[in-house]
Tab-separated table of C-alpha atoms in Angstrom:
chain	number	residue	atom	x	y	z
A	90	MET	CA	52.361	20.567	1.436
A	91	ARG	CA	49.390	20.954	3.335
A	92	TYR	CA	46.582	20.590	0.153
A	93	GLY	CA	48.828	17.504	-0.811
A	94	PHE	CA	47.916	16.297	2.568
A	95	TYR	CA	44.739	16.428	2.337
A	96	ILE	CA	43.878	15.631	-1.017
A	97	GLY	CA	46.231	12.340	-0.565
A	98	THR	CA	44.159	11.314	2.281
A	99	CYS	CA	41.296	11.922	0.526
A	100	LEU	CA	41.859	10.483	-2.327
A	101	PHE	CA	43.050	7.376	0.014
A	102	LEU	CA	39.937	7.325	1.668
A	103	ILE	CA	37.859	6.744	-1.647
A	104	ILE	CA	40.175	4.181	-2.695
A	105	VAL	CA	40.224	2.305	0.672
A	106	GLN	CA	36.329	2.761	1.306
A	107	THR	CA	35.369	1.552	-2.617
A	108	THR	CA	38.527	-1.351	-2.700
A	109	VAL	CA	40.042	-2.448	-0.224
A	110	LEU	CA	37.357	-2.669	2.219
A	111	THR	CA	34.883	-4.562	0.232
A	112	TYR	CA	37.374	-7.209	0.462
A	113	PHE	CA	36.551	-7.761	3.895
A	114	SER	CA	32.972	-8.736	5.028
A	115	ILE	CA	33.498	-7.388	8.299
A	116	PHE	CA	33.295	-4.161	6.986
A	117	ALA	CA	30.097	-4.602	5.507
A	118	GLY	CA	28.340	-1.995	6.925
A	119	MET	CA	30.999	0.382	7.125
A	120	TYR	CA	29.821	3.989	7.247
A	121	ASP	CA	31.122	7.033	4.865
A	122	LEU	CA	34.841	7.473	5.797
A	123	LEU	CA	35.027	10.890	4.722
A	124	ILE	CA	32.581	12.041	7.075
A	125	PRO	CA	35.432	12.197	9.680
A	126	PHE	CA	37.853	13.707	7.387
A	127	VAL	CA	35.335	16.528	6.604
A	128	VAL	CA	34.759	17.373	10.161
A	129	PHE	CA	38.588	17.271	10.144
A	130	ILE	CA	39.047	19.771	7.429
A	131	SER	CA	36.183	21.597	8.694
A	132	ILE	CA	38.046	22.339	12.104
A	133	CYS	CA	41.533	22.699	10.431
A	134	LEU	CA	40.794	24.694	7.435
A	135	PRO	CA	39.315	28.673	7.333
A	136	LEU	CA	36.411	28.425	5.189
A	137	ARG	CA	37.146	30.113	1.697
A	138	GLU	CA	39.598	26.733	1.669
A	139	SER	CA	37.139	23.906	2.895
A	140	LEU	CA	34.380	25.119	0.980
A	141	PRO	CA	35.768	24.653	-2.609
A	142	PHE	CA	37.518	21.247	-1.265
A	143	VAL	CA	33.956	20.244	0.476
A	144	ILE	CA	32.041	20.939	-3.092
A	145	ILE	CA	34.499	18.776	-5.138
A	146	LEU	CA	34.711	15.789	-2.604
A	147	GLY	CA	30.763	15.826	-2.830
A	148	LEU	CA	30.944	15.919	-6.845
A	149	VAL	CA	33.355	13.326	-7.035
A	150	LEU	CA	31.377	11.076	-4.416
A	151	ASP	CA	28.363	11.661	-6.180
A	152	ASN	CA	29.760	10.594	-9.636
A	153	ILE	CA	31.490	7.149	-8.325
A	154	SER	CA	28.399	6.388	-6.005
A	155	GLY	CA	24.663	5.267	-7.590
A	156	SER	CA	23.018	7.826	-5.276
A	157	PRO	CA	21.241	10.908	-6.604
A	158	PHE	CA	23.150	13.069	-7.959
A	159	GLY	CA	23.936	15.918	-4.987
A	160	LEU	CA	23.132	13.633	-2.121
A	161	HIS	CA	27.019	13.857	-0.937
A	162	LEU	CA	27.334	17.366	-2.042
A	163	THR	CA	24.403	18.234	-0.176
A	164	PHE	CA	25.549	16.324	3.008
A	165	TYR	CA	28.898	17.363	3.245
A	166	PHE	CA	28.081	20.865	2.547
A	167	TRP	CA	25.848	20.901	5.325
A	168	LEU	CA	28.398	18.779	7.764
A	169	LEU	CA	30.854	21.991	7.010
A	170	ALA	CA	28.438	24.506	8.291
A	171	GLY	CA	27.129	22.282	11.035
A	172	VAL	CA	30.259	21.846	12.139
A	173	ARG	CA	31.897	25.239	12.046
A	174	TRP	CA	28.567	26.510	13.785
A	175	ILE	CA	29.409	23.814	16.876
A	176	ILE	CA	32.805	24.392	17.128
A	177	LYS	CA	32.021	27.980	18.243
A	178	PHE	CA	30.421	26.632	21.407
A	179	LEU	CA	32.664	23.379	21.659
A	180	ARG	CA	36.178	22.455	22.830
A	181	VAL	CA	38.092	21.012	20.110
A	182	SER	CA	39.899	18.599	22.460
A	183	ASN	CA	36.564	17.665	23.789
A	184	LYS	CA	36.754	13.938	22.740
A	185	PHE	CA	33.722	13.076	23.787
A	186	LEU	CA	31.760	16.080	22.225
A	187	LEU	CA	33.871	15.298	18.902
A	188	SER	CA	32.843	11.724	18.967
A	189	LEU	CA	29.455	12.462	19.482
A	190	VAL	CA	29.149	15.478	16.705
A	191	LEU	CA	30.497	12.461	14.188
A	192	VAL	CA	28.688	9.760	15.344
A	193	SER	CA	25.558	12.246	14.913
A	194	ALA	CA	26.636	13.181	11.547
A	195	VAL	CA	26.925	9.302	10.060
A	196	LEU	CA	22.936	9.144	11.572
A	197	ILE	CA	22.378	12.148	9.844
A	198	GLN	CA	23.856	11.166	6.807
A	199	ASN	CA	21.526	8.205	6.580
A	200	ILE	CA	18.253	9.878	7.346
A	201	LEU	CA	18.997	12.330	4.573
A	202	ILE	CA	19.697	8.673	1.967
A	203	ILE	CA	16.144	7.920	3.656
A	204	GLY	CA	14.737	10.914	2.684
A	205	THR	CA	15.555	10.805	-0.960
A	206	PHE	CA	14.174	7.261	-1.168
A	207	GLY	CA	10.868	8.555	0.151
A	208	PHE	CA	11.273	11.331	-2.646
A	209	ALA	CA	11.573	8.788	-4.996
A	210	VAL	CA	8.914	6.527	-4.072
A	211	PRO	CA	6.155	8.338	-2.342
A	212	GLY	CA	4.808	5.645	0.658
A	213	TRP	CA	8.471	4.198	0.897
A	214	GLN	CA	8.607	2.157	3.842
A	215	LEU	CA	11.645	1.427	5.820
A	216	PRO	CA	12.543	-2.407	5.776
A	217	ALA	CA	14.279	-4.057	8.522
A	218	ALA	CA	17.425	-4.346	6.472
A	219	ALA	CA	17.712	-0.676	6.413
A	220	LEU	CA	17.748	-0.341	10.728
A	221	LYS	CA	20.236	-2.779	10.555
A	222	ASN	CA	22.137	-1.257	8.198
A	223	ILE	CA	22.200	1.904	10.180
A	224	ALA	CA	23.107	0.038	13.587
A	225	LEU	CA	25.931	-1.148	11.994
A	226	GLN	CA	27.387	2.240	10.678
A	227	ILE	CA	26.555	3.448	14.092
A	228	PHE	CA	28.610	1.010	15.764
A	229	TRP	CA	31.425	1.238	13.423
A	230	ALA	CA	31.767	5.186	13.398
A	231	SER	CA	31.456	5.108	17.547
A	232	ILE	CA	34.522	2.788	17.532
A	233	THR	CA	36.839	3.946	14.564
A	234	GLY	CA	35.361	7.487	13.949
A	235	PRO	CA	36.840	9.247	17.269
A	236	LEU	CA	39.773	7.086	16.466
A	237	PHE	CA	40.165	8.222	12.834
A	238	LEU	CA	39.428	11.618	13.755
A	239	PHE	CA	42.142	12.215	16.413
A	240	CYS	CA	44.718	10.981	14.403
A	241	LEU	CA	43.932	13.206	11.266
A	242	LEU	CA	43.933	16.181	14.478
A	243	ALA	CA	47.447	14.513	16.010
A	244	ILE	CA	49.237	14.506	12.435
A	245	SER	CA	48.180	17.873	11.482
A	246	LYS	CA	49.229	19.296	14.748
A	247	ARG	CA	52.699	17.442	13.691
A	248	PHE	CA	52.621	18.892	10.518
A	249	GLY	CA	52.192	22.601	12.098
A	250	ILE	CA	48.078	22.899	10.852
A	251	GLN	CA	46.674	25.519	12.639
A	252	PHE	CA	42.957	25.142	13.595
A	253	ASN	CA	40.774	28.071	12.451
A	254	GLY	CA	40.344	31.082	14.052
A	255	SER	CA	37.286	29.769	15.725
A	256	ALA	CA	38.436	27.161	18.297
A	257	PRO	CA	40.826	27.232	20.544
A	258	PRO	CA	44.239	26.614	19.686
A	259	PRO	CA	45.883	23.083	19.399
A	260	LYS	CA	46.086	21.289	22.910
A	261	ALA	CA	46.648	17.914	23.841
A	262	TYR	CA	44.549	15.333	21.395
A	263	GLY	CA	46.610	12.270	22.270
B	1024	MET	CA	17.829	38.243	10.229
B	1025	VAL	CA	19.345	37.993	6.753
B	1026	LEU	CA	21.117	34.924	7.701
B	1027	ILE	CA	18.396	32.871	8.912
B	1028	VAL	CA	16.516	33.858	5.662
B	1029	GLY	CA	19.229	32.954	3.488
B	1030	VAL	CA	19.811	29.582	5.312
B	1031	ILE	CA	15.791	28.542	4.816
B	1032	VAL	CA	16.381	29.946	1.363
B	1033	LEU	CA	19.217	27.573	0.569
B	1034	ILE	CA	17.514	24.720	2.293
B	1035	ILE	CA	14.695	24.422	0.553
B	1036	VAL	CA	16.955	24.878	-2.718
B	1037	ASN	CA	18.722	21.911	-1.920
B	1038	VAL	CA	15.591	20.037	-0.810
B	1039	ILE	CA	13.927	20.891	-4.308
B	1040	LEU	CA	17.035	19.533	-6.086
B	1041	LEU	CA	17.378	16.402	-4.322
B	1042	SER	CA	13.681	15.617	-5.111
B	1043	ILE	CA	14.698	15.952	-8.320
B	1044	THR	CA	17.811	14.104	-8.794
B	1045	SER	CA	16.444	11.195	-6.649
B	1046	LYS	CA	13.731	10.966	-9.314
B	1047	ARG	CA	15.799	11.158	-12.406
B	1048	GLN	CA	18.960	9.051	-12.364
B	1049	SER	CA	21.048	12.290	-13.963
B	1050	THR	CA	24.214	13.543	-13.278
B	1051	PHE	CA	23.981	16.549	-16.052
B	1052	GLY	CA	26.947	15.332	-18.216
B	1053	LEU	CA	28.988	15.422	-14.388
B	1054	GLY	CA	29.642	11.847	-14.037
B	1055	ARG	CA	32.283	10.841	-16.170
B	1056	VAL	CA	34.615	13.867	-14.520
B	1057	GLY	CA	34.875	12.194	-10.932
B	1058	LEU	CA	34.569	8.520	-12.413
B	1059	SER	CA	37.830	9.262	-14.930
B	1060	PHE	CA	39.732	10.874	-11.901
B	1061	VAL	CA	39.012	8.087	-9.036
B	1062	ALA	CA	39.000	5.035	-11.341
B	1063	PRO	CA	42.388	4.664	-12.650
B	1064	PHE	CA	43.665	4.564	-9.062
B	1065	GLN	CA	40.947	1.943	-8.006
B	1066	GLU	CA	42.027	-0.137	-10.698
B	1067	LEU	CA	45.601	0.002	-9.372
B	1068	ILE	CA	44.362	-1.165	-5.952
B	1069	THR	CA	41.981	-3.498	-6.836
B	1070	ARG	CA	44.551	-5.139	-9.275
B	1071	SER	CA	47.160	-5.008	-6.494
B	1072	VAL	CA	44.736	-6.402	-3.593
B	1073	ARG	CA	44.125	-9.248	-6.214
B	1074	PHE	CA	47.665	-10.170	-7.222
B	1075	SER	CA	48.312	-10.364	-3.176
B	1076	ARG	CA	45.381	-12.636	-2.540
B	1077	GLY	CA	46.074	-14.954	-5.419
B	1078	VAL	CA	49.544	-15.146	-4.427
B	1079	TRP	CA	48.422	-16.307	-0.947
B	1080	GLN	CA	45.810	-18.219	-2.128
B	1081	HIS	CA	47.830	-20.348	-5.035
B	1082	TYR	CA	51.149	-20.639	-3.081
B	1083	PHE	CA	50.921	-20.593	0.656
B	1084	PHE	CA	47.165	-21.448	1.408
B	1085	LEU	CA	47.107	-24.877	0.449
B	1086	VAL	CA	45.734	-27.057	3.569
B	1087	SER	CA	42.374	-27.625	2.013
B	1088	VAL	CA	43.197	-27.856	-1.382
B	1089	ALA	CA	43.784	-31.555	-1.670
B	1090	HIS	CA	40.314	-32.173	-0.312
B	1091	GLU	CA	38.762	-29.983	-2.533
B	1092	ASN	CA	40.374	-31.198	-5.127
B	1093	GLU	CA	38.849	-34.984	-4.213
B	1094	THR	CA	35.197	-33.351	-3.951
B	1095	LEU	CA	35.674	-32.009	-7.536
B	1096	LYS	CA	36.686	-34.781	-9.333
B	1097	ASN	CA	33.478	-36.488	-7.733
B	1098	SER	CA	31.813	-33.199	-9.254
B	1099	ILE	CA	33.421	-33.357	-12.473
B	1100	ASN	CA	32.447	-36.780	-13.025
B	1101	GLN	CA	28.815	-36.553	-12.496
B	1102	PHE	CA	29.229	-33.008	-15.060
B	1103	ILE	CA	30.511	-35.216	-17.797
B	1104	GLU	CA	27.566	-37.370	-17.048
B	1105	LYS	CA	25.062	-34.208	-17.308
B	1106	ASP	CA	27.138	-32.902	-20.186
B	1107	ASN	CA	26.211	-36.153	-22.221
B	1108	GLU	CA	22.502	-35.880	-21.835
B	1109	ARG	CA	22.654	-32.440	-22.425
B	1110	HIS	CA	24.560	-32.768	-25.755
B	1111	GLU	CA	22.000	-35.296	-26.784
B	1112	ILE	CA	18.994	-32.645	-25.923
B	1113	GLU	CA	21.137	-30.010	-28.078
B	1114	LEU	CA	21.044	-32.361	-31.242
B	1115	ALA	CA	17.730	-33.435	-30.911
B	1116	ASN	CA	16.724	-29.735	-30.510
B	1117	THR	CA	18.859	-28.956	-33.751
B	1118	ARG	CA	17.226	-31.770	-35.474
B	1119	LEU	CA	13.602	-30.196	-34.670
B	1120	ARG	CA	14.399	-26.338	-35.261
B	1121	ASN	CA	15.712	-27.755	-38.698
B	1122	LEU	CA	12.751	-29.415	-39.236
B	1123	LEU	CA	10.552	-26.435	-38.530
B	1124	ASN	CA	12.685	-23.928	-40.503
B	1125	PHE	CA	13.623	-22.000	-37.246
B	1126	GLN	CA	16.329	-19.284	-37.900
B	1127	LYS	CA	19.702	-19.818	-35.379
B	1128	THR	CA	19.765	-17.631	-32.527
B	1129	PRO	CA	22.425	-14.998	-32.842
B	1130	THR	CA	25.134	-14.836	-30.459
B	1131	ASN	CA	25.591	-10.997	-29.318
B	1132	PRO	CA	28.955	-9.537	-28.993
B	1133	VAL	CA	30.486	-9.172	-25.210
B	1134	VAL	CA	33.034	-7.116	-23.510
B	1135	ALA	CA	34.611	-8.826	-20.776
B	1136	ALA	CA	35.339	-6.726	-18.197
B	1137	GLU	CA	36.592	-6.159	-14.478
B	1138	VAL	CA	35.399	-4.870	-11.197
B	1139	ILE	CA	37.804	-2.648	-9.837
B	1140	GLY	CA	35.408	-0.443	-7.476
B	1141	LYS	CA	32.511	-0.715	-5.589
B	1142	ASP	CA	30.276	2.271	-4.438
B	1143	PRO	CA	31.234	4.073	-1.445
B	1144	SER	CA	27.715	3.626	0.391
B	1145	GLY	CA	26.040	0.602	1.885
B	1146	TRP	CA	22.828	1.959	0.515
B	1147	PHE	CA	23.537	1.664	-3.055
B	1148	LYS	CA	24.506	-0.988	-5.254
B	1149	THR	CA	26.795	0.053	-8.217
B	1150	VAL	CA	30.357	-0.911	-9.272
B	1151	ILE	CA	32.542	0.143	-11.657
B	1152	ILE	CA	34.008	-1.849	-14.061
B	1153	ASP	CA	37.330	-1.178	-16.426
B	1154	LYS	CA	35.901	-0.705	-19.891
B	1155	GLY	CA	34.194	2.155	-21.255
B	1156	ARG	CA	33.391	4.133	-24.173
B	1157	SER	CA	36.800	3.071	-26.572
B	1158	ASP	CA	35.584	-0.478	-25.781
B	1159	GLY	CA	32.097	0.050	-27.196
B	1160	LEU	CA	29.964	0.610	-24.427
B	1161	GLN	CA	27.201	3.002	-24.175
B	1162	LYS	CA	24.631	3.817	-21.386
B	1163	GLY	CA	22.018	1.190	-20.898
B	1164	LEU	CA	23.893	-1.893	-22.099
B	1165	PRO	CA	23.285	-5.041	-19.998
B	1166	VAL	CA	25.725	-6.437	-17.887
B	1167	VAL	CA	25.770	-10.782	-17.424
B	1168	LEU	CA	27.550	-13.255	-16.026
B	1169	PRO	CA	27.578	-17.059	-16.719
B	1170	THR	CA	25.030	-17.563	-13.613
B	1171	GLY	CA	22.635	-14.471	-14.493
B	1172	ILE	CA	21.793	-11.034	-14.876
B	1173	ALA	CA	24.204	-8.388	-12.905
B	1174	GLY	CA	23.059	-5.228	-14.035
B	1175	GLN	CA	23.193	-2.612	-16.315
B	1176	VAL	CA	25.672	0.414	-17.426
B	1177	ILE	CA	24.269	3.720	-16.111
B	1178	GLU	CA	27.279	5.972	-16.621
B	1179	VAL	CA	30.157	5.980	-19.111
B	1180	SER	CA	33.407	7.742	-19.467
B	1181	GLY	CA	36.193	6.772	-21.812
B	1182	HIS	CA	37.958	3.766	-20.465
B	1183	TYR	CA	35.440	3.057	-17.491
B	1184	ALA	CA	31.864	2.685	-16.561
B	1185	LYS	CA	29.072	2.296	-13.771
B	1186	VAL	CA	26.671	-0.243	-13.660
B	1187	MET	CA	23.522	-0.463	-11.313
B	1188	LEU	CA	23.325	-3.999	-10.281
B	1189	ILE	CA	19.855	-5.668	-10.089
B	1190	ILE	CA	19.350	-5.820	-6.638
B	1191	ASP	CA	20.199	-1.663	-6.451
B	1192	ARG	CA	16.770	0.172	-5.364
B	1193	ASN	CA	16.169	1.944	-8.511
B	1194	SER	CA	16.611	-0.965	-10.719
B	1195	ALA	CA	13.952	-3.027	-12.698
B	1196	VAL	CA	13.565	-5.760	-14.729
B	1197	ASP	CA	10.476	-7.480	-16.414
B	1198	ALA	CA	10.944	-11.076	-15.800
B	1199	LEU	CA	9.094	-14.235	-16.088
B	1200	VAL	CA	8.758	-17.321	-13.773
B	1201	GLN	CA	10.591	-20.077	-16.274
B	1202	ARG	CA	7.930	-22.814	-15.333
B	1203	SER	CA	4.366	-20.884	-15.355
B	1204	ARG	CA	5.505	-17.704	-17.401
B	1205	ALA	CA	4.063	-15.400	-14.888
B	1206	ARG	CA	4.747	-12.129	-15.511
B	1207	GLY	CA	6.028	-9.488	-13.232
B	1208	ILE	CA	8.737	-6.970	-12.110
B	1209	ILE	CA	12.182	-7.677	-10.400
B	1210	LYS	CA	13.157	-4.584	-8.215
B	1211	GLY	CA	16.007	-4.474	-5.874
B	1212	ALA	CA	15.616	-4.340	-2.322
B	1213	LEU	CA	17.909	-2.991	0.604
B	1214	ALA	CA	19.288	-6.187	1.121
B	1215	ASP	CA	21.106	-8.450	-1.271
B	1216	GLU	CA	17.668	-9.760	-2.670
B	1217	CYS	CA	15.256	-8.818	-5.007
B	1218	ARG	CA	11.563	-8.306	-4.950
B	1219	PHE	CA	9.295	-10.032	-7.793
B	1220	GLU	CA	6.239	-7.284	-8.000
B	1221	TYR	CA	2.956	-7.154	-9.760
B	1222	VAL	CA	2.510	-11.127	-10.097
B	1223	LEU	CA	-0.791	-11.735	-10.463
B	1224	ARG	CA	-1.955	-14.662	-7.743
B	1225	LYS	CA	-4.182	-16.000	-10.366
B	1226	HIS	CA	-0.847	-17.685	-11.796
B	1227	ASP	CA	1.177	-20.715	-10.724
B	1228	VAL	CA	4.053	-19.449	-8.914
B	1229	GLN	CA	5.891	-21.935	-6.123
B	1230	MET	CA	8.997	-21.649	-3.853
B	1231	GLY	CA	12.146	-22.389	-5.474
B	1232	ASP	CA	11.087	-21.516	-9.330
B	1233	THR	CA	13.536	-19.883	-11.453
B	1234	VAL	CA	12.931	-16.216	-12.377
B	1235	ILE	CA	14.432	-15.215	-15.764
B	1236	ALA	CA	14.123	-12.207	-17.612
B	1237	SER	CA	11.319	-11.523	-19.939
B	1238	GLY	CA	13.146	-8.816	-22.853
B	1239	LEU	CA	10.405	-6.795	-22.860
B	1240	ASP	CA	12.028	-3.986	-20.772
B	1241	GLY	CA	14.323	-3.278	-24.032
B	1242	VAL	CA	17.674	-3.811	-21.888
B	1243	TYR	CA	18.453	-7.508	-20.794
B	1244	PRO	CA	17.950	-9.959	-23.589
B	1245	LYS	CA	14.982	-12.902	-23.080
B	1246	GLY	CA	15.717	-16.037	-20.786
B	1247	LEU	CA	18.489	-14.476	-18.960
B	1248	ARG	CA	18.521	-16.008	-15.613
B	1249	ILE	CA	17.896	-13.532	-12.392
B	1250	GLY	CA	17.340	-15.928	-9.445
B	1251	ARG	CA	15.237	-18.274	-7.412
B	1252	ILE	CA	12.011	-17.493	-5.350
B	1253	SER	CA	13.207	-17.663	-2.140
B	1254	GLU	CA	10.156	-16.261	-0.065
B	1255	LEU	CA	6.134	-16.175	-1.401
B	1256	ASN	CA	3.580	-15.020	0.847
B	1257	GLU	CA	0.198	-15.782	-0.451
B	1258	ARG	CA	-1.807	-15.147	2.335
B	1259	SER	CA	-1.765	-11.250	1.943
B	1260	SER	CA	-4.766	-9.543	0.863
B	1261	ASN	CA	-3.301	-7.999	-2.256
B	1262	ILE	CA	-3.978	-9.308	-5.769
B	1263	PHE	CA	-0.373	-9.792	-6.063
B	1264	TYR	CA	1.916	-11.944	-4.831
B	1265	GLU	CA	4.638	-10.828	-2.247
B	1266	ILE	CA	7.296	-12.875	-3.618
B	1267	THR	CA	11.057	-12.244	-2.947
B	1268	VAL	CA	13.883	-13.652	-5.153
B	1269	THR	CA	17.626	-14.592	-4.456
B	1270	PRO	CA	19.868	-13.941	-7.548
B	1271	PHE	CA	21.866	-16.569	-8.678
B	1272	VAL	CA	24.728	-13.879	-8.960
B	1273	ASP	CA	27.061	-13.407	-5.584
B	1274	TYR	CA	27.477	-9.837	-5.851
B	1275	GLU	CA	29.568	-9.771	-2.972
B	1276	LYS	CA	32.057	-11.508	-4.683
B	1277	LEU	CA	31.496	-9.641	-8.305
B	1278	GLU	CA	34.871	-9.823	-9.853
B	1279	GLU	CA	34.368	-10.051	-13.621
B	1280	VAL	CA	31.663	-9.139	-15.794
B	1281	LEU	CA	30.361	-9.527	-19.221
B	1282	VAL	CA	29.112	-6.737	-21.145
B	1283	ILE	CA	26.760	-7.332	-23.595
B	1284	LEU	CA	27.296	-4.862	-26.567
B	1285	HIS	CA	24.106	-5.072	-28.931
B	1286	PRO	CA	21.575	-6.852	-27.343
B	1287	LYS	CA	18.838	-8.051	-29.474
B	1288	GLN	CA	15.265	-6.559	-28.870
B	1289	GLN	CA	12.330	-8.422	-28.280
B	1290	PRO	CA	9.680	-6.957	-30.055
B	1291	PHE	CA	6.322	-6.987	-27.810
B	1292	GLU	CA	4.240	-8.530	-30.315
B	1293	SER	CA	6.323	-11.560	-30.287
B	1294	GLN	CA	5.380	-12.335	-26.961
B	1295	GLN	CA	1.770	-12.445	-27.203
C-alpha cells in the first residue's frame, strides 16, 4: 500500500511534468516537481528504503531527459543526504523552514545544471534567458512547492505513514 | 573523520563522472529502460489530453470559427494564385533538368510520429515520440516538419524514441544562408532560438535571410529550412558575425513530426 502510494505519486508527477503541463504556457518555467517528492520521502522513509527509491527515480529521469546522464541521480542523491542531515536540527512541522529547504533545493538543482553546461563548454557564459528561467522556477517553487509538500505530508499522515526516527512525530501540518 | 573523507571522495567521484557525461551524450545503454517504462503512460495521457482538447475545440469553442473561415477563404484564393505560379516554375525546372540530363532527386522514406512527452527540465530541449526501433528508427536520424528541421533522434527503444531539438544547447547543424551561401553552424541557445556561429564577416548576411541545412554534417539532408535571421550584430570586433536565428518550427506547439529513415548523405567534394 505504502510503496504503491510512493510509486503512483512518483509516476503521476513525471507524467504531469512531461505531458499535461506542457499544454499550458503559464507553466513554461515550472521547477522539477519531483523535488518536493524527494524531500518528502527523505523525511518519511528510512534510509534503506528511500535510497534505492531515489536512485531509481534519478535513473528514470536521466533516461527521459536530455540532461547529461547522472545529473538527476546526483541531485536527488545529495538532496536526500542533505535533507536527512538537516532534519536532525530542523522541526519537520516548521512550515517556513521546510519551504526554505525546498526553494533552496530548486536553486541548487539549477546551479548544478549550469555547472554541467560549464563542464561541457569551457568559458560558457550565463545568458540572460538562464536567469529568467531560474527566477521563474524559484517563483513557482515558493508558491506551489510548500503547498505540494504539505499535501503529501498530510496524505501520508492520513495513511498512517510514520516519520523516520530522526524527526519528531507528526504534529499538525495543515 | 572517516565519514567526512568518504563524503569528500564521493563528491569528487560524482563531479568527475558528471563532467564526463556532460561532454558525451551517452547513457551507457540504460537510456532505453526508463524510456520504455515511462513512455507508454506519457502516450496514454497525451492522447487523452489531445482528445479532450479536440472535443472542446471542435464542438464547443466555435465563436471565432466563422471569422477565421472568412480569413482562410481569402488566404486560399491567394495561395491558388501562388500555386499556379509555382506549378509553372516546376514545369520549367523539369524541362531544364531534362535538358541538362540531371537525375531526379530521390525521395527519402519517412515515418510520421506523434510527440508524446517533453523534457521534464526547462533547461534541455528534448521530446519523446511514439515510434521506435520496430518502426525502423535508429540513433542519428533527422526529424523534420514541413516548415523546417525539428531535431535528431538520440535514443531509441522498441516503440519509442528520444529526439533532441535543434534549440537544445547540445545541438549543432551545419547550415547555409540560402541567398548568399554563407556557411556556419546553427547551435541551440537556452531560449527558443538558435545562434548561427562561425559565419565570416566577409560574407553577405542580412536580417530576414533564410537559413537552410548544408547537408555537410551527415545528419540533415541539404536544403531543409531551419529559420530566419532575427538578430545580426555586425559591430563586434570578432571575425565572425553574431547572429540569432528564429526557427520556422514552433517547438512549443510540436505535436507531429516526420523522421527521415535513410537520409541521403551529401558528399563533401560535391559542395566545393
